Short mmCIF file of C-alpha atoms and ligand atoms in Angstrom, two decimals:
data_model
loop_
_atom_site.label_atom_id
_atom_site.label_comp_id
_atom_site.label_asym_id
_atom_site.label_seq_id
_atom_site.Cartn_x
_atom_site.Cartn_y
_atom_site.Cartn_z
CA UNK A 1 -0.35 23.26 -2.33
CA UNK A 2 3.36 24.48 -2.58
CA UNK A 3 2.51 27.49 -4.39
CA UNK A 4 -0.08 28.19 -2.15
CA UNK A 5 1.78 27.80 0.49
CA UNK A 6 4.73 30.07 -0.14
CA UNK A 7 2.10 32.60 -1.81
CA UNK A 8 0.28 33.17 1.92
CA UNK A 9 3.46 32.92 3.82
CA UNK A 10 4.91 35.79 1.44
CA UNK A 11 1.96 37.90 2.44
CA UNK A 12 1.45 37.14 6.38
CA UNK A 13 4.87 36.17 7.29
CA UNK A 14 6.24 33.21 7.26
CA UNK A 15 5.74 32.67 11.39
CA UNK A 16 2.00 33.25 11.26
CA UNK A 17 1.42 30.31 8.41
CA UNK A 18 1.43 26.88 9.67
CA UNK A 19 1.63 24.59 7.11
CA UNK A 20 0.52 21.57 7.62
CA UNK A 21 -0.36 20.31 3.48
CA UNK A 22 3.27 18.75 2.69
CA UNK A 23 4.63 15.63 3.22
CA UNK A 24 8.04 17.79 2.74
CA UNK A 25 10.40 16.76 6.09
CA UNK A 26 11.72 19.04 8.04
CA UNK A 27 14.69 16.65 9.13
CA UNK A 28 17.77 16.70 7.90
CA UNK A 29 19.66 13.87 6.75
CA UNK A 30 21.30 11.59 9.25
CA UNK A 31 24.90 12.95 9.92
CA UNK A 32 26.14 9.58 7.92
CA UNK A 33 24.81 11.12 5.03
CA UNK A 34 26.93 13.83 5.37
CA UNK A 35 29.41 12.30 5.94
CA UNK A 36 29.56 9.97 2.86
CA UNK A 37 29.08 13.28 0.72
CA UNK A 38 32.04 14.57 2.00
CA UNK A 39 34.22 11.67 1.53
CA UNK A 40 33.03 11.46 -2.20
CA UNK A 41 33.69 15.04 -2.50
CA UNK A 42 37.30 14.72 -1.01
CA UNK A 43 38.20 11.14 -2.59
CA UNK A 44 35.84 10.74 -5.63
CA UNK A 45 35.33 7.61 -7.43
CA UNK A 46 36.94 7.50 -11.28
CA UNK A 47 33.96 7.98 -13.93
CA UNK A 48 31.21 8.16 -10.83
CA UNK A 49 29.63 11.20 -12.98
CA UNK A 50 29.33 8.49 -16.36
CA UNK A 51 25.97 6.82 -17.01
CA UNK A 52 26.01 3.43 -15.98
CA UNK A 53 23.63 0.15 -16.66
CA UNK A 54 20.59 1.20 -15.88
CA UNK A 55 19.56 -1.15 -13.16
CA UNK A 56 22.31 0.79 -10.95
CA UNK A 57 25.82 0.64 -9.60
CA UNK A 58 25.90 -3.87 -8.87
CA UNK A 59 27.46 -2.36 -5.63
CA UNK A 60 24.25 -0.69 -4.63
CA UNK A 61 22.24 -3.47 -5.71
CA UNK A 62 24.12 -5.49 -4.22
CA UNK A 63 23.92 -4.25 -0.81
CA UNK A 64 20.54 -2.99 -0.97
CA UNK A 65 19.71 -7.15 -1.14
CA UNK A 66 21.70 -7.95 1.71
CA UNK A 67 19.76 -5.40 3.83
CA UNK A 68 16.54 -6.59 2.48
CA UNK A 69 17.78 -10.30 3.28
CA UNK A 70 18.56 -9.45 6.60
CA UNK A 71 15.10 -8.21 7.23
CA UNK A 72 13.36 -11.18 5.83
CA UNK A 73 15.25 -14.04 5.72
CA UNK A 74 14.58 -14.45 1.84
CA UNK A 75 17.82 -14.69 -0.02
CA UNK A 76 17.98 -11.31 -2.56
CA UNK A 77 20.74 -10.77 -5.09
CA UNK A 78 21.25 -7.95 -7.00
CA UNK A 79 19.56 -9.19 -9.43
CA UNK A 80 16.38 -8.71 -8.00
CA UNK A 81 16.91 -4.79 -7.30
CA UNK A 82 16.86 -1.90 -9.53
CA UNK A 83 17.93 1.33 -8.39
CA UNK A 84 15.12 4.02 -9.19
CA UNK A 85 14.54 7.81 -9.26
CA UNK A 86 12.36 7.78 -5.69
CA UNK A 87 9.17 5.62 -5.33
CA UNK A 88 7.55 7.68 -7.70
CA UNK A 89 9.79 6.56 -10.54
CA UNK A 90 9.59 3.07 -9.50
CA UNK A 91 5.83 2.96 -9.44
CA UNK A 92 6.04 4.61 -13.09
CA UNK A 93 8.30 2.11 -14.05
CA UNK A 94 6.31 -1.09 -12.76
CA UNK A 95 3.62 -0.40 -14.22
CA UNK A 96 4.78 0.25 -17.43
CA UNK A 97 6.62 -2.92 -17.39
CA UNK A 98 3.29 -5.07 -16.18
CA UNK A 99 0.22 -3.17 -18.12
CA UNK A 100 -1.61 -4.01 -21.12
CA UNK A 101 -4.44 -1.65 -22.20
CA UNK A 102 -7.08 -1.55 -20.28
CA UNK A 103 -5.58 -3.74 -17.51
CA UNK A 104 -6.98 -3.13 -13.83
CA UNK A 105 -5.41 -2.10 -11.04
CA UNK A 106 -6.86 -1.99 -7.88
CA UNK A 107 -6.15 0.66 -5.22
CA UNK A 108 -7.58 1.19 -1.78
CA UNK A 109 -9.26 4.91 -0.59
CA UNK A 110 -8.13 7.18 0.45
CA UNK A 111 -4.92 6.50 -1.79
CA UNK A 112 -1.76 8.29 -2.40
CA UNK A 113 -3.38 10.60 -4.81
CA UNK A 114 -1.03 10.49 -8.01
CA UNK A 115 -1.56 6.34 -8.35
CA UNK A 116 -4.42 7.49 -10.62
CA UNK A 117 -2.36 9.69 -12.62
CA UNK A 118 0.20 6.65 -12.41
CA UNK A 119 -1.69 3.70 -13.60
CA UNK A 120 -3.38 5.96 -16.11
CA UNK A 121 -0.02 7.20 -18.04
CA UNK A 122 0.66 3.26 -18.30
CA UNK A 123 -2.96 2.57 -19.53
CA UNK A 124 -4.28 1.14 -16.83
CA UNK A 125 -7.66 1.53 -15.36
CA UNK A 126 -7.76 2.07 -11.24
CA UNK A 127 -10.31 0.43 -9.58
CA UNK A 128 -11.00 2.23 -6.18
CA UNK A 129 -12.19 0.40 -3.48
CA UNK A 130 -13.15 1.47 -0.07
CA UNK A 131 -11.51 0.80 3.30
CA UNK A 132 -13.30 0.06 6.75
CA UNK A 133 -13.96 2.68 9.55
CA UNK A 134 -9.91 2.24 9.99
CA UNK A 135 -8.86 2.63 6.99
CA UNK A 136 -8.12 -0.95 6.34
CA UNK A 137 -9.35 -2.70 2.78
CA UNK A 138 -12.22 -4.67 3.07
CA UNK A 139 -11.28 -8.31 2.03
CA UNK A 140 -14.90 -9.22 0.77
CA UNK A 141 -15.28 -6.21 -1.40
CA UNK A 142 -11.70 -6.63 -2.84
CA UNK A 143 -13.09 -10.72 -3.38
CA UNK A 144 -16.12 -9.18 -5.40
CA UNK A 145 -13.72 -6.45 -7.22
CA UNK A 146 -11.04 -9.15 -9.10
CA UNK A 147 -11.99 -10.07 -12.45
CA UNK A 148 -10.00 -11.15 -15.81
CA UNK A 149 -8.52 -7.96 -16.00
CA UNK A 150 -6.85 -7.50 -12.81
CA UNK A 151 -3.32 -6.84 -12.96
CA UNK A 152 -2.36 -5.65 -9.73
CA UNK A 153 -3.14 -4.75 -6.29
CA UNK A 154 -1.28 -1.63 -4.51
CA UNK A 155 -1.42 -1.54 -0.99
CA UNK A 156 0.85 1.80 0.94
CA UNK A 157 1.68 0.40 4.67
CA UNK A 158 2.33 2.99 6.56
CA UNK A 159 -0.32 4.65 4.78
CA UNK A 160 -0.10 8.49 3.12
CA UNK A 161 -3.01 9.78 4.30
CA UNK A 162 -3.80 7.85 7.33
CA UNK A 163 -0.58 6.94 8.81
CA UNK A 164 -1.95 2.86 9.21
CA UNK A 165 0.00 0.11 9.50
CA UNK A 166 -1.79 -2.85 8.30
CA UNK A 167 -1.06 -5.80 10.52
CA UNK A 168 0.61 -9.12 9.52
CA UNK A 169 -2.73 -11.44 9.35
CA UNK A 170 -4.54 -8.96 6.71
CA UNK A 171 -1.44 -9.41 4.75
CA UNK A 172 -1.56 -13.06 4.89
CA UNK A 173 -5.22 -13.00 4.61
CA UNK A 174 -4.33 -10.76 1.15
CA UNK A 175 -2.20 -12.96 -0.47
CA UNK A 176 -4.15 -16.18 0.06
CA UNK A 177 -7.28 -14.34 -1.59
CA UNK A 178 -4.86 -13.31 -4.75
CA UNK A 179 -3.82 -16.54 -5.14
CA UNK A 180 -6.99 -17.81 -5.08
CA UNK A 181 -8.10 -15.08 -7.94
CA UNK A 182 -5.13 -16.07 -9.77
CA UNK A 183 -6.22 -19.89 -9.71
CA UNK A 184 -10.10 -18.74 -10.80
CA UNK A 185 -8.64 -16.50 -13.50
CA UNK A 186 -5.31 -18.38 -14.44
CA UNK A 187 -3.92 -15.05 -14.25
CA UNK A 188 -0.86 -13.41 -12.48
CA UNK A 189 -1.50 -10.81 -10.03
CA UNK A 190 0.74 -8.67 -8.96
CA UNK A 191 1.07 -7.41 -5.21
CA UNK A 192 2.57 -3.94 -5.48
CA UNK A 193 3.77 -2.75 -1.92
CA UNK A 194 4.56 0.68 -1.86
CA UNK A 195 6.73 1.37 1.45
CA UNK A 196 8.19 5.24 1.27
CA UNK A 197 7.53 4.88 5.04
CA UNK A 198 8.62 1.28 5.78
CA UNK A 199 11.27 2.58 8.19
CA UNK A 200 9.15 5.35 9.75
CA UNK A 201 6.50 3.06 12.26
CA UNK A 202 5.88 3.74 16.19
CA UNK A 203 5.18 2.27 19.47
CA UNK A 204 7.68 -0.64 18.80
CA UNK A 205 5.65 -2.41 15.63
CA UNK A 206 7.48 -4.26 13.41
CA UNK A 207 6.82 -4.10 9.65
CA UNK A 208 5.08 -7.44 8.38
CA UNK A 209 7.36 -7.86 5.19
CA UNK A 210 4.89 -8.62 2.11
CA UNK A 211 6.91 -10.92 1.06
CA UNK A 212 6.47 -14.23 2.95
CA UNK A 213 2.53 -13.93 1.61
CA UNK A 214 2.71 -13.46 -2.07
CA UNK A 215 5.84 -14.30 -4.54
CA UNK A 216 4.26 -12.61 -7.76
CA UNK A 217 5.25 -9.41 -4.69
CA UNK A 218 6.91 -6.35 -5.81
CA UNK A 219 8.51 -3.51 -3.70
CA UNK A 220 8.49 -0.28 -4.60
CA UNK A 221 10.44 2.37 -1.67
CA UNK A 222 12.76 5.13 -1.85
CA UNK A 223 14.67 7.04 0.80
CA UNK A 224 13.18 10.16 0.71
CA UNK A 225 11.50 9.52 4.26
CA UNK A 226 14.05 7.25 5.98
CA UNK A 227 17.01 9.60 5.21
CA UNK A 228 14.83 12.52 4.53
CA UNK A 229 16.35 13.01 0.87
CA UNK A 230 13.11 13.46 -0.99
CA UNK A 231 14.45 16.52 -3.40
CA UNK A 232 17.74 13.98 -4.39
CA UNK A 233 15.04 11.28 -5.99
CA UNK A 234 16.70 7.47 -4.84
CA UNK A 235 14.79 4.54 -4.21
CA UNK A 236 14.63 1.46 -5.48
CA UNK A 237 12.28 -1.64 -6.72
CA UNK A 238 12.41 -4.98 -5.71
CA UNK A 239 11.29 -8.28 -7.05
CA UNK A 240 10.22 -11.37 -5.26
CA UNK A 241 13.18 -13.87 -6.09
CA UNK A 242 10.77 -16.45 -6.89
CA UNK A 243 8.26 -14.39 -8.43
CA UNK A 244 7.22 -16.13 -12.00
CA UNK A 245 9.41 -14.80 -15.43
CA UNK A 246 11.65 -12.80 -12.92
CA UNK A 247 14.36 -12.66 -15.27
CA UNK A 248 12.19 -11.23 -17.71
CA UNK A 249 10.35 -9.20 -15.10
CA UNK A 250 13.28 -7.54 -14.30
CA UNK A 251 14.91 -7.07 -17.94
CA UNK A 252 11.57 -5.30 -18.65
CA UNK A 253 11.50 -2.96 -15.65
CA UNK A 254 15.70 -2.11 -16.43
CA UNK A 255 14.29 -1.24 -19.90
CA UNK A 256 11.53 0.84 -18.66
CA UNK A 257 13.30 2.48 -16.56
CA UNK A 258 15.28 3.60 -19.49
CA UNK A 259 12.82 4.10 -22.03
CA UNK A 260 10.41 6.85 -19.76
CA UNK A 261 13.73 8.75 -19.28
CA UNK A 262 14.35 8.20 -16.07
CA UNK A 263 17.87 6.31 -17.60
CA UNK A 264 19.09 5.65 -14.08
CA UNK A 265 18.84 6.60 -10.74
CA UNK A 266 21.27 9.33 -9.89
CA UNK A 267 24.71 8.01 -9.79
CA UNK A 268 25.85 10.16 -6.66
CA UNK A 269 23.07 9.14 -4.24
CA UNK A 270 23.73 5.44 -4.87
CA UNK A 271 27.33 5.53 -4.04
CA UNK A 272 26.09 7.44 -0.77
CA UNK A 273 23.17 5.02 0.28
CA UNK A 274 25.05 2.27 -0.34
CA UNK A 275 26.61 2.61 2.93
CA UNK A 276 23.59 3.51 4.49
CA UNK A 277 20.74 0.71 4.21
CA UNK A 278 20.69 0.42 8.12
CA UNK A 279 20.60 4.33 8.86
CA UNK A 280 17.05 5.83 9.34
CA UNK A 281 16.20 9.32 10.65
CA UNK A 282 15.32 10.01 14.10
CA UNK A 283 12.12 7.75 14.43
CA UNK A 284 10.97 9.04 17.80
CA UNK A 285 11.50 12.58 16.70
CA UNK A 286 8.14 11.87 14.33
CA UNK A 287 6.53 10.09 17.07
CA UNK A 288 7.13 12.75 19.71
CA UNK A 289 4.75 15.05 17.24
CA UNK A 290 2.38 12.51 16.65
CA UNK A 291 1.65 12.10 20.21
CA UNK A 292 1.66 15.77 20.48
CA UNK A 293 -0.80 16.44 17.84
CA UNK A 294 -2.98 13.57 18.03
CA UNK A 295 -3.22 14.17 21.80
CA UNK A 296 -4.18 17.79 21.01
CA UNK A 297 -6.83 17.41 18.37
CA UNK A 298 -8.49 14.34 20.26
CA UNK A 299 -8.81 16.16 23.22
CA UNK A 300 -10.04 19.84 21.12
CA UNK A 301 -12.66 16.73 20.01
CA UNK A 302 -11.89 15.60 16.31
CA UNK A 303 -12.43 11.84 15.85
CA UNK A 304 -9.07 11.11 14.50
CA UNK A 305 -7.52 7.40 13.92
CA UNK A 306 -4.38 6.96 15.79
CA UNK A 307 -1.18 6.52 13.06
CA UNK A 308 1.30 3.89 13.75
CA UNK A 309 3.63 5.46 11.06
CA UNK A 310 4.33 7.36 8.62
CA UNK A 311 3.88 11.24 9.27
CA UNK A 312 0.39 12.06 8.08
CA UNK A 313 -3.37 11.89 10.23
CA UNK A 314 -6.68 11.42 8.77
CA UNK A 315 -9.60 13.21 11.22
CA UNK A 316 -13.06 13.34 10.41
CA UNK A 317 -14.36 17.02 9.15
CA UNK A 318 -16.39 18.28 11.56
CA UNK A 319 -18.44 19.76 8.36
CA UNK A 320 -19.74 16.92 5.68
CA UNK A 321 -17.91 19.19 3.04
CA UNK A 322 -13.95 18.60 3.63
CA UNK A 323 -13.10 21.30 1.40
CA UNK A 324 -14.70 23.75 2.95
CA UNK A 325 -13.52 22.71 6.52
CA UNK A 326 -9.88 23.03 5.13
CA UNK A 327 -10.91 26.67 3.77
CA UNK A 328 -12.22 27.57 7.28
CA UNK A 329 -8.77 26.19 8.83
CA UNK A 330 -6.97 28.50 6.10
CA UNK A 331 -8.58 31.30 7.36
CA UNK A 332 -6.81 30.71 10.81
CA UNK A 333 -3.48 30.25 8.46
CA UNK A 334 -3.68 26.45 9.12
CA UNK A 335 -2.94 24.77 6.26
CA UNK A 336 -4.28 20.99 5.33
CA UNK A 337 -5.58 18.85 2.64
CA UNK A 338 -9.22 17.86 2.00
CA UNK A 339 -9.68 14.70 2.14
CA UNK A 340 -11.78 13.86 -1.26
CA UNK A 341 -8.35 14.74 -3.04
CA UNK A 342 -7.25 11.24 -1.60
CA UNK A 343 -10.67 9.84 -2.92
CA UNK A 344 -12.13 10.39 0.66
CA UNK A 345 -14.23 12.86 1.13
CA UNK A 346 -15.05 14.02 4.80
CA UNK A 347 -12.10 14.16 6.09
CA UNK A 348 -8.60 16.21 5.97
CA UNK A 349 -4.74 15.59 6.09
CA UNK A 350 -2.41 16.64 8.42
CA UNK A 351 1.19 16.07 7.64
CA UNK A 352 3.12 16.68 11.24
CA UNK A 353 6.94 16.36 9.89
CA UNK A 354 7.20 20.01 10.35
CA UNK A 355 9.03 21.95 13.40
CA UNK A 356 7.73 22.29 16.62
CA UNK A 357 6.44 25.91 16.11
CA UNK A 358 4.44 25.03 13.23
CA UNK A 359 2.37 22.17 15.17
CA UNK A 360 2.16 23.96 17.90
CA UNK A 361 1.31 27.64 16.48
CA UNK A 362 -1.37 25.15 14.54
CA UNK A 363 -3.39 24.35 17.86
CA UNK A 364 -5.29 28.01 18.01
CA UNK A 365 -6.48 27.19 14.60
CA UNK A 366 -7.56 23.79 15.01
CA UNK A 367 -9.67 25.04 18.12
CA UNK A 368 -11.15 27.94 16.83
CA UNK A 369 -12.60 25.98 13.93
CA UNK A 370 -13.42 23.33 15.92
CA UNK A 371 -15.74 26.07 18.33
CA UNK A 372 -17.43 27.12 15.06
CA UNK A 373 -18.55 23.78 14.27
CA UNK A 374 -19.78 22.98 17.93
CA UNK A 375 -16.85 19.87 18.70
CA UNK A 376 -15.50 21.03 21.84
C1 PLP B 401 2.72 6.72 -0.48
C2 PLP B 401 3.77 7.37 -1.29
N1 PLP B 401 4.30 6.71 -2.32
C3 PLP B 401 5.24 7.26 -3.10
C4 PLP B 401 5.71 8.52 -2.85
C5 PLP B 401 6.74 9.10 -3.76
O1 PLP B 401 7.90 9.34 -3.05
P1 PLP B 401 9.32 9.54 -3.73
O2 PLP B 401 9.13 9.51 -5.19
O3 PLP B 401 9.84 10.82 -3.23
O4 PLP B 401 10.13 8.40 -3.27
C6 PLP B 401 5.19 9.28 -1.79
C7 PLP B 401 5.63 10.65 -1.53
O5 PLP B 401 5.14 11.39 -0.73
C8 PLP B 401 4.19 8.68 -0.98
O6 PLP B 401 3.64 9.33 0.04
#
């Protein structure tokens, strides 16, 4: 999609492409950030270039807990964080540390699409189940899905593609179905919560924390979308502190997280978002182009789901085959993704953390196409 991308901008001009494929934001960091770059630069830290233990700086740990005890009331220590290379390394890195061969792991469509790639490297096998008309997982065809094998559960709220929050009762309704499973199998399963958008949720919801509904819970995040630092890779796992073997959970993720390379997460951003667990990006920015959009497009007529967070929408295709809709938006130089890339087909995603011109130069597109398939 990148290549593409910058291949049709280089031939029409950069102002006539709107691309819309990317979950790439166009904000910049918070000024804070700045500002802790600076004062590194000016006053640096002895050895803060040296490799370190590869859980992290304890600092960062350290106050990475505190944050994520003040948001849930559950006592974390360091001890229960590990500083990672984005969410991406952190999923990598859980999953090598829980998978056997041919263990299952259950995710819900549409999905973040590299999961699959990420529970295969590890061994795993994905078990895709669908969601209901709003993309929320079905808790009787999850019941009928668990089986000896099941390792793990990954749920993404706010969701990449659909921008859903799921609400507080499904999550409690979640974990009393996993610890039933674990009871019928005398297994462990894991609840694997992947929150890159945690911080990034509208119309005044509050995040249900996973936490207070399963303890075998694990956090994966990063702050590529809260500080809008995705190309400097930080983020960070967490562990229940009661979840069972945590010790040994968490000497086995510090050792994976060595062993695929990773080594640690890079030493400058953790001395920077140390200081900055309760700094977020402009919030309302993203919301003030997801009301623009998914105003727009609703009233063009696409059936769209309304996103609570994130920065991503899901709308039906007007045409049954999603990759050809998104070829007849590329024609108008809109850019999106089909949907059956996210294990949905018939449907596309829009990521709207672009600028202003982009959305709106977008809108000409969007109606055009819709006119040739009869929606407006
Ligand atoms: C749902 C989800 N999880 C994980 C990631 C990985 O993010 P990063 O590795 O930059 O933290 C992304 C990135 O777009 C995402 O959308």
């Amino acid at each position: 999609m990148f290549e593409e991308g910058a291949a049709l901008k280089q031939r029409y001009g950069e102002e006539n492409v709107f691309d819309l494929s990317l979950g790439n934001p166009v904000m910049e960091p918070p000024v804070e950030f700045k500002q802790e770059l600076k004062r590194l630069a000016e006053h640096p830290l002895p050895g803060m270039h040296r490799y370190m233990q590869n859980a992290g700086y304890p600092e960062t740990r350290a106050a990475v807990a505190a944050q994520l005890s003040l948001e849930t009331g559950i006592g974390f220590t360091m001890k229960d964080i590990i500083m990672t290379g984005g969410a991406a390394a952190a999923l990598n890195v859980v999953l090598k540390a829980i998978l056997n061969l041919g263990d299952e792991v259950i995710i819900f469509a549409p999905y973040f699409v590299e999961y699959r790639y990420y529970i295969d490297n590890h061994g795993g096998v994905a078990k895709v189940l669908p969601t209901d008309e709003h993309f929320i997982p079905k808790l009787d065809v999850l019941e009928a899905a668990f089986g000896a094998k099941t390792k793990a559960v990954i749920i993404n709220s706010p969701n990449n593609p659909t921008g859903v929050v799921y609400a507080e009762d499904f999550i409690h309704q979640l974990g009393e179905l996993l610890r039933k499973k674990e009871a019928q199998y005398g297994t462990q399963i894991f609840l694997i919560s992947d929150e890159a958008y945690r911080k990034i949720i509208y119309d005044g919801l509050k995040y249900p924390p996973v936490w207070r509904h399963h303890s075998q819970g694990i956090v994966v995040t990063s702050h590529s979308k809260d500080l809008a630092l995705p190309g400097e890779r930080i983020g960070y796992i967490a562990v229940h502190p009661d979840c069972s073997q945590q010790g040994e959970l968490v000497d086995g993720l510090i050792f994976c997280n060595r062993t695929l390379g990773y080594v640690n997460a890079p030493a400058l951003m953790q001395n920077i978002v140390r200081h900055l667990q309760q700094v977020t990006v402009s919030v309302a920015e993203y919301q003030k182009k997801r009301d623009f959009l998914y105003g727009h497009l609703v009233d063009i007529g696409y059936s769209v789901v309304k996103p609570q967070g994130a920065f991503y929408m899901f709308p039906k295709s007007p045409l049954e085959d999603d990759v050809a809709f998104v070829a007849e938006l590329q024609q108008w130089k809109v850019l999106t993704v089909p949907g059956r890339g996210f294990g949905t087909p018939g449907y596309f995603r829009i990521s709207y953390c672009v600028d202003d011109r982009t959305l709106g130069g977008s809108l000409a597109g969007f109606k055009k196409a819709a006119r040739k398939f009869n929606l407006s």
